[in-house]
CSV table of C-alpha atoms in Angstrom, one decimal:
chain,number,residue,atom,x,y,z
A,119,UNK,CA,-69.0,44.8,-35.4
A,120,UNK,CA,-71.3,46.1,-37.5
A,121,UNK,CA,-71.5,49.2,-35.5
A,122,UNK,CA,-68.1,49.8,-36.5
A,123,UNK,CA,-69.2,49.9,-40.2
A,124,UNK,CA,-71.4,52.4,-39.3
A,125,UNK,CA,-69.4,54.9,-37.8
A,126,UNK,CA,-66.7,54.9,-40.7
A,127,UNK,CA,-69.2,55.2,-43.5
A,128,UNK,CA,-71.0,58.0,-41.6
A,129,UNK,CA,-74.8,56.0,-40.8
A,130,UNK,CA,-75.7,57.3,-37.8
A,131,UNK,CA,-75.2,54.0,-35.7
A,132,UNK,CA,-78.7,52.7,-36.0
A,133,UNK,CA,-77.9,50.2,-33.2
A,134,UNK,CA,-77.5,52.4,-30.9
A,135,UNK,CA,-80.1,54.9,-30.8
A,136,UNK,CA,-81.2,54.3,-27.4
A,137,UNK,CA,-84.1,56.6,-27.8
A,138,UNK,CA,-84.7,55.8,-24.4
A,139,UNK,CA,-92.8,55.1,-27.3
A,140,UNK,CA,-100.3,51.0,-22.9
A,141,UNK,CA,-103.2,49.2,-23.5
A,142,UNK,CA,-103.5,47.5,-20.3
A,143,UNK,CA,-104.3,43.7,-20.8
A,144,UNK,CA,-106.8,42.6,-18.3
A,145,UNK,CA,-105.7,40.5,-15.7
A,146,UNK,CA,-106.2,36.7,-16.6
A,147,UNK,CA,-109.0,35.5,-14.9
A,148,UNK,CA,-107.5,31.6,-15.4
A,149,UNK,CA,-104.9,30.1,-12.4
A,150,UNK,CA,-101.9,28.0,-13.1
A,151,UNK,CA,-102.2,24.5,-13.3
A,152,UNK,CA,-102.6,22.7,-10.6
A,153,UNK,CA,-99.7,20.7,-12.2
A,154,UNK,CA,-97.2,23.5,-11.8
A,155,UNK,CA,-96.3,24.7,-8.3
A,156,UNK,CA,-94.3,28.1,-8.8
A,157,UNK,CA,-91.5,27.8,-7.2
A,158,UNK,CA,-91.7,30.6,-4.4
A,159,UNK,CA,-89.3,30.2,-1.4
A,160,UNK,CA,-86.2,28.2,-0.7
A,161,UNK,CA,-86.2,24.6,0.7
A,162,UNK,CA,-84.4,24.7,4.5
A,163,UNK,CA,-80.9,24.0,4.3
A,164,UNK,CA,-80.2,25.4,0.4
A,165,UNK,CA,-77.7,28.6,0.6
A,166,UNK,CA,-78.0,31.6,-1.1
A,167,UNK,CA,-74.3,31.8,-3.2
A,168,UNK,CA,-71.9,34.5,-2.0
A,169,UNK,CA,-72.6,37.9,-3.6
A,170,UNK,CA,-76.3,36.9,-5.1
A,171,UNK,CA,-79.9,37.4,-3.5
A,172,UNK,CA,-82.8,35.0,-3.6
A,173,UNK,CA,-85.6,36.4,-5.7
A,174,UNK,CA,-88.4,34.7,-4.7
A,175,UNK,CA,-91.0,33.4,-7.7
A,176,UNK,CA,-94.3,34.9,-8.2
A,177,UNK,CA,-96.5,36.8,-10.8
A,178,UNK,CA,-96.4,40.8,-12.3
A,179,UNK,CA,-97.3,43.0,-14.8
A,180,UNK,CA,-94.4,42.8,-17.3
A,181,UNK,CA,-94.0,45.7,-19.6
A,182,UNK,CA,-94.8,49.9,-19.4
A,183,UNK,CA,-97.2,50.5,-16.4
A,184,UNK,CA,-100.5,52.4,-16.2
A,185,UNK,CA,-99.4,56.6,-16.1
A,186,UNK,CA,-96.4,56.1,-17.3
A,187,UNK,CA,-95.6,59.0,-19.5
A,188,UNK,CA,-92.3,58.2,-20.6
A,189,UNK,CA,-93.0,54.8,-21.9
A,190,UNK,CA,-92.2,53.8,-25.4
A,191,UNK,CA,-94.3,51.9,-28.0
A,192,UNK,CA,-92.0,48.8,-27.5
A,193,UNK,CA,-92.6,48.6,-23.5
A,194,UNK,CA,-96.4,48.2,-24.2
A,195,UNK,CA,-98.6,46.3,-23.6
A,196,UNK,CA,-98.2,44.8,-20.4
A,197,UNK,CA,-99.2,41.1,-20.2
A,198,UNK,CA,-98.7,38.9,-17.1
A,199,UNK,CA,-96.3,36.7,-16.8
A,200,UNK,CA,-95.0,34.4,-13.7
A,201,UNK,CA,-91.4,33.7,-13.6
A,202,UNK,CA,-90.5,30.3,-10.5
A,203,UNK,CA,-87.7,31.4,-8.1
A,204,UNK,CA,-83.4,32.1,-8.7
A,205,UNK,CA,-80.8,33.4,-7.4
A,206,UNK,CA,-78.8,36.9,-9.0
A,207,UNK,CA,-76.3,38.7,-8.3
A,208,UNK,CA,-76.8,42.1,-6.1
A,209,UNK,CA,-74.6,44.1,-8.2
A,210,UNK,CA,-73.2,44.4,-11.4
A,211,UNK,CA,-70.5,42.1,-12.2
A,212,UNK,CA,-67.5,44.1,-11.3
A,213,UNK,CA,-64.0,45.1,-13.0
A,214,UNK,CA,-62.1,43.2,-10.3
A,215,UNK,CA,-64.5,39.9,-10.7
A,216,UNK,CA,-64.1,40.3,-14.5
A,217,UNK,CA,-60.4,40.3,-13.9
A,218,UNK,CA,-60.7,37.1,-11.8
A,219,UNK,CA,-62.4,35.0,-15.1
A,220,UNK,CA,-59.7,36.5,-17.3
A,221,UNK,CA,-56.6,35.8,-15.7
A,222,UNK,CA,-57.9,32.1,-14.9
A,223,UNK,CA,-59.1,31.2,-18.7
A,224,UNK,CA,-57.0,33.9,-21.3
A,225,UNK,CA,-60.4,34.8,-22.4
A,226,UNK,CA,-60.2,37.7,-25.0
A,227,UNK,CA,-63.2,40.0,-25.0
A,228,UNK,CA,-64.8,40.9,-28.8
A,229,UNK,CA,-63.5,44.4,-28.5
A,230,UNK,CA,-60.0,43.3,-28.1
A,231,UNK,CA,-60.3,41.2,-31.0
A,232,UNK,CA,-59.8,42.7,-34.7
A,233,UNK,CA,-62.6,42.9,-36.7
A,234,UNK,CA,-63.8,40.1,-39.5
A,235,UNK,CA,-64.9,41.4,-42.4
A,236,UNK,CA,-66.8,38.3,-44.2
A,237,UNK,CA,-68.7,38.3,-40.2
A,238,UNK,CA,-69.6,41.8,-40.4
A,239,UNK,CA,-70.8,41.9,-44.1
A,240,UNK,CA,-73.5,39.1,-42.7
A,241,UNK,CA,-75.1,42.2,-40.9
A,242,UNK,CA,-75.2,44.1,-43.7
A,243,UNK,CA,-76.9,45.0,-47.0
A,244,UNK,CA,-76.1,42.8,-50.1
A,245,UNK,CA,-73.3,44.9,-52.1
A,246,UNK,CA,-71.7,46.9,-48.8
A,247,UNK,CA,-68.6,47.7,-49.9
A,248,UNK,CA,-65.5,46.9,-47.3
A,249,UNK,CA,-64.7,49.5,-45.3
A,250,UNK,CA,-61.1,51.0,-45.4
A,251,UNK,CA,-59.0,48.3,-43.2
A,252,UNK,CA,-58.0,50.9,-40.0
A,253,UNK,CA,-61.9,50.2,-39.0
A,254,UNK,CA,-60.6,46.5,-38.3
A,255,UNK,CA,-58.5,47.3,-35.4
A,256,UNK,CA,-59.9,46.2,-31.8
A,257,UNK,CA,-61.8,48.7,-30.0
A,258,UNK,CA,-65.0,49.7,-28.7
A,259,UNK,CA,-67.7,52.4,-28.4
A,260,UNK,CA,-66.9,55.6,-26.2
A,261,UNK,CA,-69.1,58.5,-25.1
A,262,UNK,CA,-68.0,61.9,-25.1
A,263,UNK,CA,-69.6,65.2,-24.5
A,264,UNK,CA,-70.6,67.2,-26.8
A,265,UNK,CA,-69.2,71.1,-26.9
A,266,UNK,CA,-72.5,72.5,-27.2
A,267,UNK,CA,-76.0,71.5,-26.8
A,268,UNK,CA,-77.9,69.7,-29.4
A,269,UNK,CA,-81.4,70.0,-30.6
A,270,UNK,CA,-81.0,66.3,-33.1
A,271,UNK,CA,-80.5,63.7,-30.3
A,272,UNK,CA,-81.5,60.8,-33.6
A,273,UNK,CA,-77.4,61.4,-34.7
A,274,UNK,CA,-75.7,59.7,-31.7
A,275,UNK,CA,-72.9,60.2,-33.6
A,276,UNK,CA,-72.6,63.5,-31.9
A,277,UNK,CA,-71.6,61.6,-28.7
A,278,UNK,CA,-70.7,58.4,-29.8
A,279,UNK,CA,-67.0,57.4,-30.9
A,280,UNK,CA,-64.9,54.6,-32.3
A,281,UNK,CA,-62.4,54.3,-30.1
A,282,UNK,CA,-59.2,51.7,-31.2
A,283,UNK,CA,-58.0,50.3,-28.2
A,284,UNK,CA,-60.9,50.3,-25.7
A,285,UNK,CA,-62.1,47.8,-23.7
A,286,UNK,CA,-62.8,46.8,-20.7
A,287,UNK,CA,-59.5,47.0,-18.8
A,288,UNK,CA,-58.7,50.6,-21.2
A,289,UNK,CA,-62.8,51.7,-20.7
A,290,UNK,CA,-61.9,55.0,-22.4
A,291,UNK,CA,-58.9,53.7,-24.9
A,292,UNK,CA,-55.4,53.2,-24.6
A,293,UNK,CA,-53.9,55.6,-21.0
A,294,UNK,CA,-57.0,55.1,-19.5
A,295,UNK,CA,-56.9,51.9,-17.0
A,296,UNK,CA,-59.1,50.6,-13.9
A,297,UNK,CA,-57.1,51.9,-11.6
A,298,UNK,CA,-59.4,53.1,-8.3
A,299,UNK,CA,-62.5,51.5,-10.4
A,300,UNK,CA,-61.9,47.2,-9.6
A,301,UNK,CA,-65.3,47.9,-7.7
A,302,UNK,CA,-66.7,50.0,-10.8
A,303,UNK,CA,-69.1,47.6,-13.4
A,304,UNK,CA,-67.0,46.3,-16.1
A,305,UNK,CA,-68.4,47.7,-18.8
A,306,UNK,CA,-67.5,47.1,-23.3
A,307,UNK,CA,-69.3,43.9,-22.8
A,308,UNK,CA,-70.6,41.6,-25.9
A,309,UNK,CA,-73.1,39.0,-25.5
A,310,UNK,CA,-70.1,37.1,-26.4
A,311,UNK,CA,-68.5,38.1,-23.4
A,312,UNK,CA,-71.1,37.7,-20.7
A,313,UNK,CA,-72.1,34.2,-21.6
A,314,UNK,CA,-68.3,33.2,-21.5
A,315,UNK,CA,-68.0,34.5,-18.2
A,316,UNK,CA,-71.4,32.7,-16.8
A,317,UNK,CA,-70.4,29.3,-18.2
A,318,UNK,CA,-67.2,30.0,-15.9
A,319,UNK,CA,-69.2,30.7,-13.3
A,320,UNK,CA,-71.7,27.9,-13.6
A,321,UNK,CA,-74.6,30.5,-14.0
A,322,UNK,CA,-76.7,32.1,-16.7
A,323,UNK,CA,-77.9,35.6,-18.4
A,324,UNK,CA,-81.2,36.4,-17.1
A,325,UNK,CA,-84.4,36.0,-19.4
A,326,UNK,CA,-85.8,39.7,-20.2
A,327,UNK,CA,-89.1,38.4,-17.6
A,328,UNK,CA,-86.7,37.1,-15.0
A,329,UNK,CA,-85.1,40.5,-14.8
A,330,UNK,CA,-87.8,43.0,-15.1
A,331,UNK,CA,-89.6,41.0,-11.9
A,332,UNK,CA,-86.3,41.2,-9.7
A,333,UNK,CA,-85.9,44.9,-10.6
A,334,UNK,CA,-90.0,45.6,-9.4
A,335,UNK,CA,-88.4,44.3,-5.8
A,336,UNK,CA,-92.1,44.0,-4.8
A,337,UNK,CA,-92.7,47.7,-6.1
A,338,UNK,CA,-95.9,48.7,-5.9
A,339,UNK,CA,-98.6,48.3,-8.5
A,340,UNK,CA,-98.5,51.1,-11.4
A,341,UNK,CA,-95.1,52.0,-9.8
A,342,UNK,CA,-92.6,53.0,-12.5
A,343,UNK,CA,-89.7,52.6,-10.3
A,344,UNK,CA,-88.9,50.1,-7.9
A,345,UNK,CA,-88.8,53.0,-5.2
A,346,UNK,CA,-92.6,54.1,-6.1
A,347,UNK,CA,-94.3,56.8,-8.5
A,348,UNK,CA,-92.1,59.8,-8.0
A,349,UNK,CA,-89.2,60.5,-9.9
A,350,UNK,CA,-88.2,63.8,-7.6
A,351,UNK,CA,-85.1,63.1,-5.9
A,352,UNK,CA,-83.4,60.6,-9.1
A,353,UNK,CA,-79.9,62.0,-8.5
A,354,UNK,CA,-80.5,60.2,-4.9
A,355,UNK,CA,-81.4,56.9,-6.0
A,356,UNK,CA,-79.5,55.9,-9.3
A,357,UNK,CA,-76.7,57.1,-11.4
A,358,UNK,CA,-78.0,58.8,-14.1
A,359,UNK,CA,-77.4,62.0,-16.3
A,360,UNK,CA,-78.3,64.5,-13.9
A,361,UNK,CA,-77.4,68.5,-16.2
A,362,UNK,CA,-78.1,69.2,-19.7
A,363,UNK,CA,-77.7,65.6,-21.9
A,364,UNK,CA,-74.9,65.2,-23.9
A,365,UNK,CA,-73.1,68.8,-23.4
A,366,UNK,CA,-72.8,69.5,-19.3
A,367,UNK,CA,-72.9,67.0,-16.6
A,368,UNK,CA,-73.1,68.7,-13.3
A,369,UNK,CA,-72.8,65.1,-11.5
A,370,UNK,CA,-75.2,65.9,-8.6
A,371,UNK,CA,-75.8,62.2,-8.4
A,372,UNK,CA,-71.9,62.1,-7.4
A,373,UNK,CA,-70.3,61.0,-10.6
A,374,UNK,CA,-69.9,61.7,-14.0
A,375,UNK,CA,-69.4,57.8,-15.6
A,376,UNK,CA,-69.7,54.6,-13.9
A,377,UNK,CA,-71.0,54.5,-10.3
A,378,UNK,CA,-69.2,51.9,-7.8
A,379,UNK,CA,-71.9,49.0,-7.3
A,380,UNK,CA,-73.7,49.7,-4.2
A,381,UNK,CA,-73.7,54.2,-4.2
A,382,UNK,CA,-77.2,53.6,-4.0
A,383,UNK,CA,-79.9,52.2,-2.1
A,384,UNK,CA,-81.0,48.8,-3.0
A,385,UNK,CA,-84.4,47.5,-4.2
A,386,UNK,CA,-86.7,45.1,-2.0
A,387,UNK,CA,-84.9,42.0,-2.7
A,388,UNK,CA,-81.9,43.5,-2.6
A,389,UNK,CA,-80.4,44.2,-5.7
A,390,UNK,CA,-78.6,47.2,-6.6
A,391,UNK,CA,-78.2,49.5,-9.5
A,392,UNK,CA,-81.2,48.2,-11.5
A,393,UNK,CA,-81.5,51.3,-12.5
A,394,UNK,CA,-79.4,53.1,-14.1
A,395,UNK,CA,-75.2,53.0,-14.0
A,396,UNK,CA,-74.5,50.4,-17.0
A,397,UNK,CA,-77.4,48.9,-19.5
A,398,UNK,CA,-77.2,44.6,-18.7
A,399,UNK,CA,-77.7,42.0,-20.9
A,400,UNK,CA,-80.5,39.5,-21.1
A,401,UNK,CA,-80.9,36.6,-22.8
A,402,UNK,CA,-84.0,37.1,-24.7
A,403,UNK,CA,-83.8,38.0,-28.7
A,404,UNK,CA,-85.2,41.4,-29.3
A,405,UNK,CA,-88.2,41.4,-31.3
A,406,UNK,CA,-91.0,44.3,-31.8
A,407,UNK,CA,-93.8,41.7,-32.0
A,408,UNK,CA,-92.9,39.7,-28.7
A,409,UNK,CA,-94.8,41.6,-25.9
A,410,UNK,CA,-97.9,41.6,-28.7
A,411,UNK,CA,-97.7,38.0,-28.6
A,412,UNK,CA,-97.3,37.4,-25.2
A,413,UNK,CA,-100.7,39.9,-24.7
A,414,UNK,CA,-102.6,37.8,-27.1
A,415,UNK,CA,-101.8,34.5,-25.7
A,416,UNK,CA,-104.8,32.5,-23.7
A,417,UNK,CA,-102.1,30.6,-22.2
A,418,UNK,CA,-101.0,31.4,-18.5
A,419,UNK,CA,-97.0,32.6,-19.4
A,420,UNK,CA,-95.0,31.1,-17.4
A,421,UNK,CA,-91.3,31.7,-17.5
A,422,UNK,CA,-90.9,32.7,-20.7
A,423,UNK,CA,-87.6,32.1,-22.3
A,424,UNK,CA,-88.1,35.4,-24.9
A,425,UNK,CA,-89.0,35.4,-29.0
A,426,UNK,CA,-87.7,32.4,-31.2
A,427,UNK,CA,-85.8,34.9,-33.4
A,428,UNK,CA,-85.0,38.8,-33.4
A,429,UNK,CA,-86.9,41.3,-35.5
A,430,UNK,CA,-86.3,45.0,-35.5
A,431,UNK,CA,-87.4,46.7,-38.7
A,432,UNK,CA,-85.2,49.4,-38.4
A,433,UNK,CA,-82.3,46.7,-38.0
A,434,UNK,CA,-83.3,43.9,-40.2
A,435,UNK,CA,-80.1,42.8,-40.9
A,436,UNK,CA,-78.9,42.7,-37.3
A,437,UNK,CA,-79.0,40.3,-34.5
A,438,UNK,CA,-80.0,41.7,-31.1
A,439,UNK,CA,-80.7,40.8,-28.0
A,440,UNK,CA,-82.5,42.6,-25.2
A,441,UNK,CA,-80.7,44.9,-22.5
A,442,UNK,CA,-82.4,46.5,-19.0
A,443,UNK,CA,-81.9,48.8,-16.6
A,444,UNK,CA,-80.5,52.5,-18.5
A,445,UNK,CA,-77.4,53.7,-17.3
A,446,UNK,CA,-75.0,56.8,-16.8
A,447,UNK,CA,-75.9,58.3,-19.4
A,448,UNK,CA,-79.9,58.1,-19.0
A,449,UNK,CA,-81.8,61.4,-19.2
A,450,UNK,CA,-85.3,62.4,-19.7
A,451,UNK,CA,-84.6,64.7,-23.0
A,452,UNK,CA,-83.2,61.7,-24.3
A,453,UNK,CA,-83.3,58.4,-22.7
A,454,UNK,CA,-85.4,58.1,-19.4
A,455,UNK,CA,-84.4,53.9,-19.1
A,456,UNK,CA,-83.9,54.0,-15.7
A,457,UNK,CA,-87.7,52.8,-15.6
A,458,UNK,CA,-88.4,49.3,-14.9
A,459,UNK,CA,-90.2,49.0,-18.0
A,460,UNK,CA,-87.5,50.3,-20.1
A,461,UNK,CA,-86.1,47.8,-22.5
A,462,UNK,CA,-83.3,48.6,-25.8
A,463,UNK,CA,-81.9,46.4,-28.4
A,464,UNK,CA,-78.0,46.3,-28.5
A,465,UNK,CA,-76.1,44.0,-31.1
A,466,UNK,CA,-75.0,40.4,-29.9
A,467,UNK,CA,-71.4,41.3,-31.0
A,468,UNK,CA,-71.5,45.0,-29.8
A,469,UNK,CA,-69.7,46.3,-26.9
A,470,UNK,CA,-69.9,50.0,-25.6
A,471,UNK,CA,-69.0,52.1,-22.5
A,472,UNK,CA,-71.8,51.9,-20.9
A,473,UNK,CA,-73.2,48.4,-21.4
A,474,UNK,CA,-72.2,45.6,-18.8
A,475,UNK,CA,-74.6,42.7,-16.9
A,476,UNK,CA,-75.0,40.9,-14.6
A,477,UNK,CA,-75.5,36.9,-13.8
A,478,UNK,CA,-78.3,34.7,-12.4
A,479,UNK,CA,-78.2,30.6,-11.2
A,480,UNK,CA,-81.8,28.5,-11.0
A,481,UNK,CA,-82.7,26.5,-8.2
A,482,UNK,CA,-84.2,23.2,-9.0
A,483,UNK,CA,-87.3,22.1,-7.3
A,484,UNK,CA,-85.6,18.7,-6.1
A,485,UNK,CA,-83.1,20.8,-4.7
């Protein structure tokens, strides 16, 4: 919501400047516990659910890796952490499964809901004024491409758009539908959203840790993607911005928006589009201080559940959580998040065109 209030009072949507900036911690020399037994491969007889992968539990390097030139002050520093086993689901969660939860609970996604003012001003400086009633109409966040090139990419207001009337069944506002795109990510997703949909489903977002070590697919070490070092060839292996970022698209990666889950080759463990196409959700809080925390812990981390409470200085007011992956609109000039590393803040109650997610279940160890 409070994105909204930015774009009609001309702030240059703070929450959304995916500016997409490594003291290496030393390896813990201490083991887990001999109490703990990471849970590392399925018991004989327990099925994988239809459409997920099993992502076997073990220990990595969370956070930017050694080399890594793109990587931001808030991917840094690494710390290891060991996350036990789950299941998650291979692709994105889809238009026509979206469809499926809607139709069999009358759920009502945040951007098709109208706006609440005494919600918003929460988010917001004491003494905000209201904003002229139009900006309460449902809708979303849109991206369009800018006429010419641009040399400021901080105003993201050059390319992003209140749109009244988008959501996720009208992804680019009222005349636009899903028709030839039910196997397309569904995408103006709120935090909201997602966790109505896994309590549906009987499963969960993933923690920030959970995802970063199913998106390494086994990578290996120092390896920025889960493919290796290089990033020659990018238009092959994820849908990205692939021109000049945000004025000329020449869509040698295929497409132009959203990708169809599965256009690309999937990582180790099987999982597809962890890089690039839509940004997912996670369930951890964003908070600059977290990774500094973890680093400076003696403790051996194991599955870490995120920071208590968000903090982002340059958000203060704002409540945000943590979203992976990069997606269509991912570029080097601007936003390279199509790293494993990569990590961006988004608004629990913000939805946009390119922001979707995907869903994980745990498997108990008496199971």
């Amino acid at each position: 919501m409070i994105l909204n209030y930015y774009k009609s009072i001309g702030v240059l949507l703070l929450i959304l400047l995916f500016s997409c900036n490594s003291r290496k911690q030393k390896p813990s020399e201490e083991k887990p516990k001999e109490s703990y037994s990471i849970l590392d491969s399925l018991l004989e007889g327990v099925k994988v659910p239809e459409g997920m992968v099993w992502i076997p539990g073990g220990s990595f390097e969370q956070g930017a890796v050694a080399g890594d030139q793109l990587a931001m002050a808030h991917e840094k520093p690494s710390h290891t952490v060991t996350v036990d086993g789950f299941f998650m689901d291979a692709t994105e969660v889809t238009n026509a499964e979206f469809k499926k939860f809607i139709e069999a609970t009358g759920y009502v996604t945040v951007a098709e809901r109208a706006l609440d003012w005494e919600e918003m001003k929460q988010q917001l400086p004491p003494g905000t004024p209201k904003p002229h009633d139009s900006i309460f109409q449902p809708g979303s966040l849109i991206f369009r491409k800018t006429p010419e090139p641009v040399t400021n990419f901080m105003d993201v207001s050059q390319w992003w758009k209140w749109k009244v009337g988008a959501s996720w069944k009208h992804p680019k506002g009222p005349g636009s539908d899903l028709t030839g795109k039910e196997n397309h990510p569904v995408v103006h997703i709120s935090f909201e959203d997602a966790l109505a949909y896994c309590e549906w489903k009987g499963h969960r977002l993933p923690t920030e840790a959970e995802w970063e070590y199913a998106a390494r697919g086994n990578a290996v070490k120092d390896a920025p993607y889960h493919w290796g070092v290089l990033k020659d060839g990018l238009e092959n292996r994820a849908n990205i911005w692939t021109g000049t970022f945000p004025n000329e698209n020449n869509e040698a990666d295929g497409f132009e928006g959203t990708a169809p889950v599965k256009s690309f080759e999937a990582n180790a463990f099987g999982l597809y589009d962890t890089s690039g196409n839509v940004w997912e959700w996670t369930s951890d809080w964003y908070n600059t201080k977290y990774y500094r925390t973890l680093a400076n812990s003696e403790e051996v981390i194991i599955n870490p559940q995120g920071a208590k409470e968000a903090f982002n200085a340059n958000n203060p007011y704002v409540q945000e959580k943590v979203i992976k992956g990069g997606s269509f609109l991912c570029h080097e000039s601007y936003c390279a998040s199509y790293r494993i590393s990569s990590r961006m803040a988004n608004s629990t109650d913000s939805a946009q065109e390119h922001l979707g997610f995907r869903t994980v279940k745990s498997l108990s160890k008496r199971d």
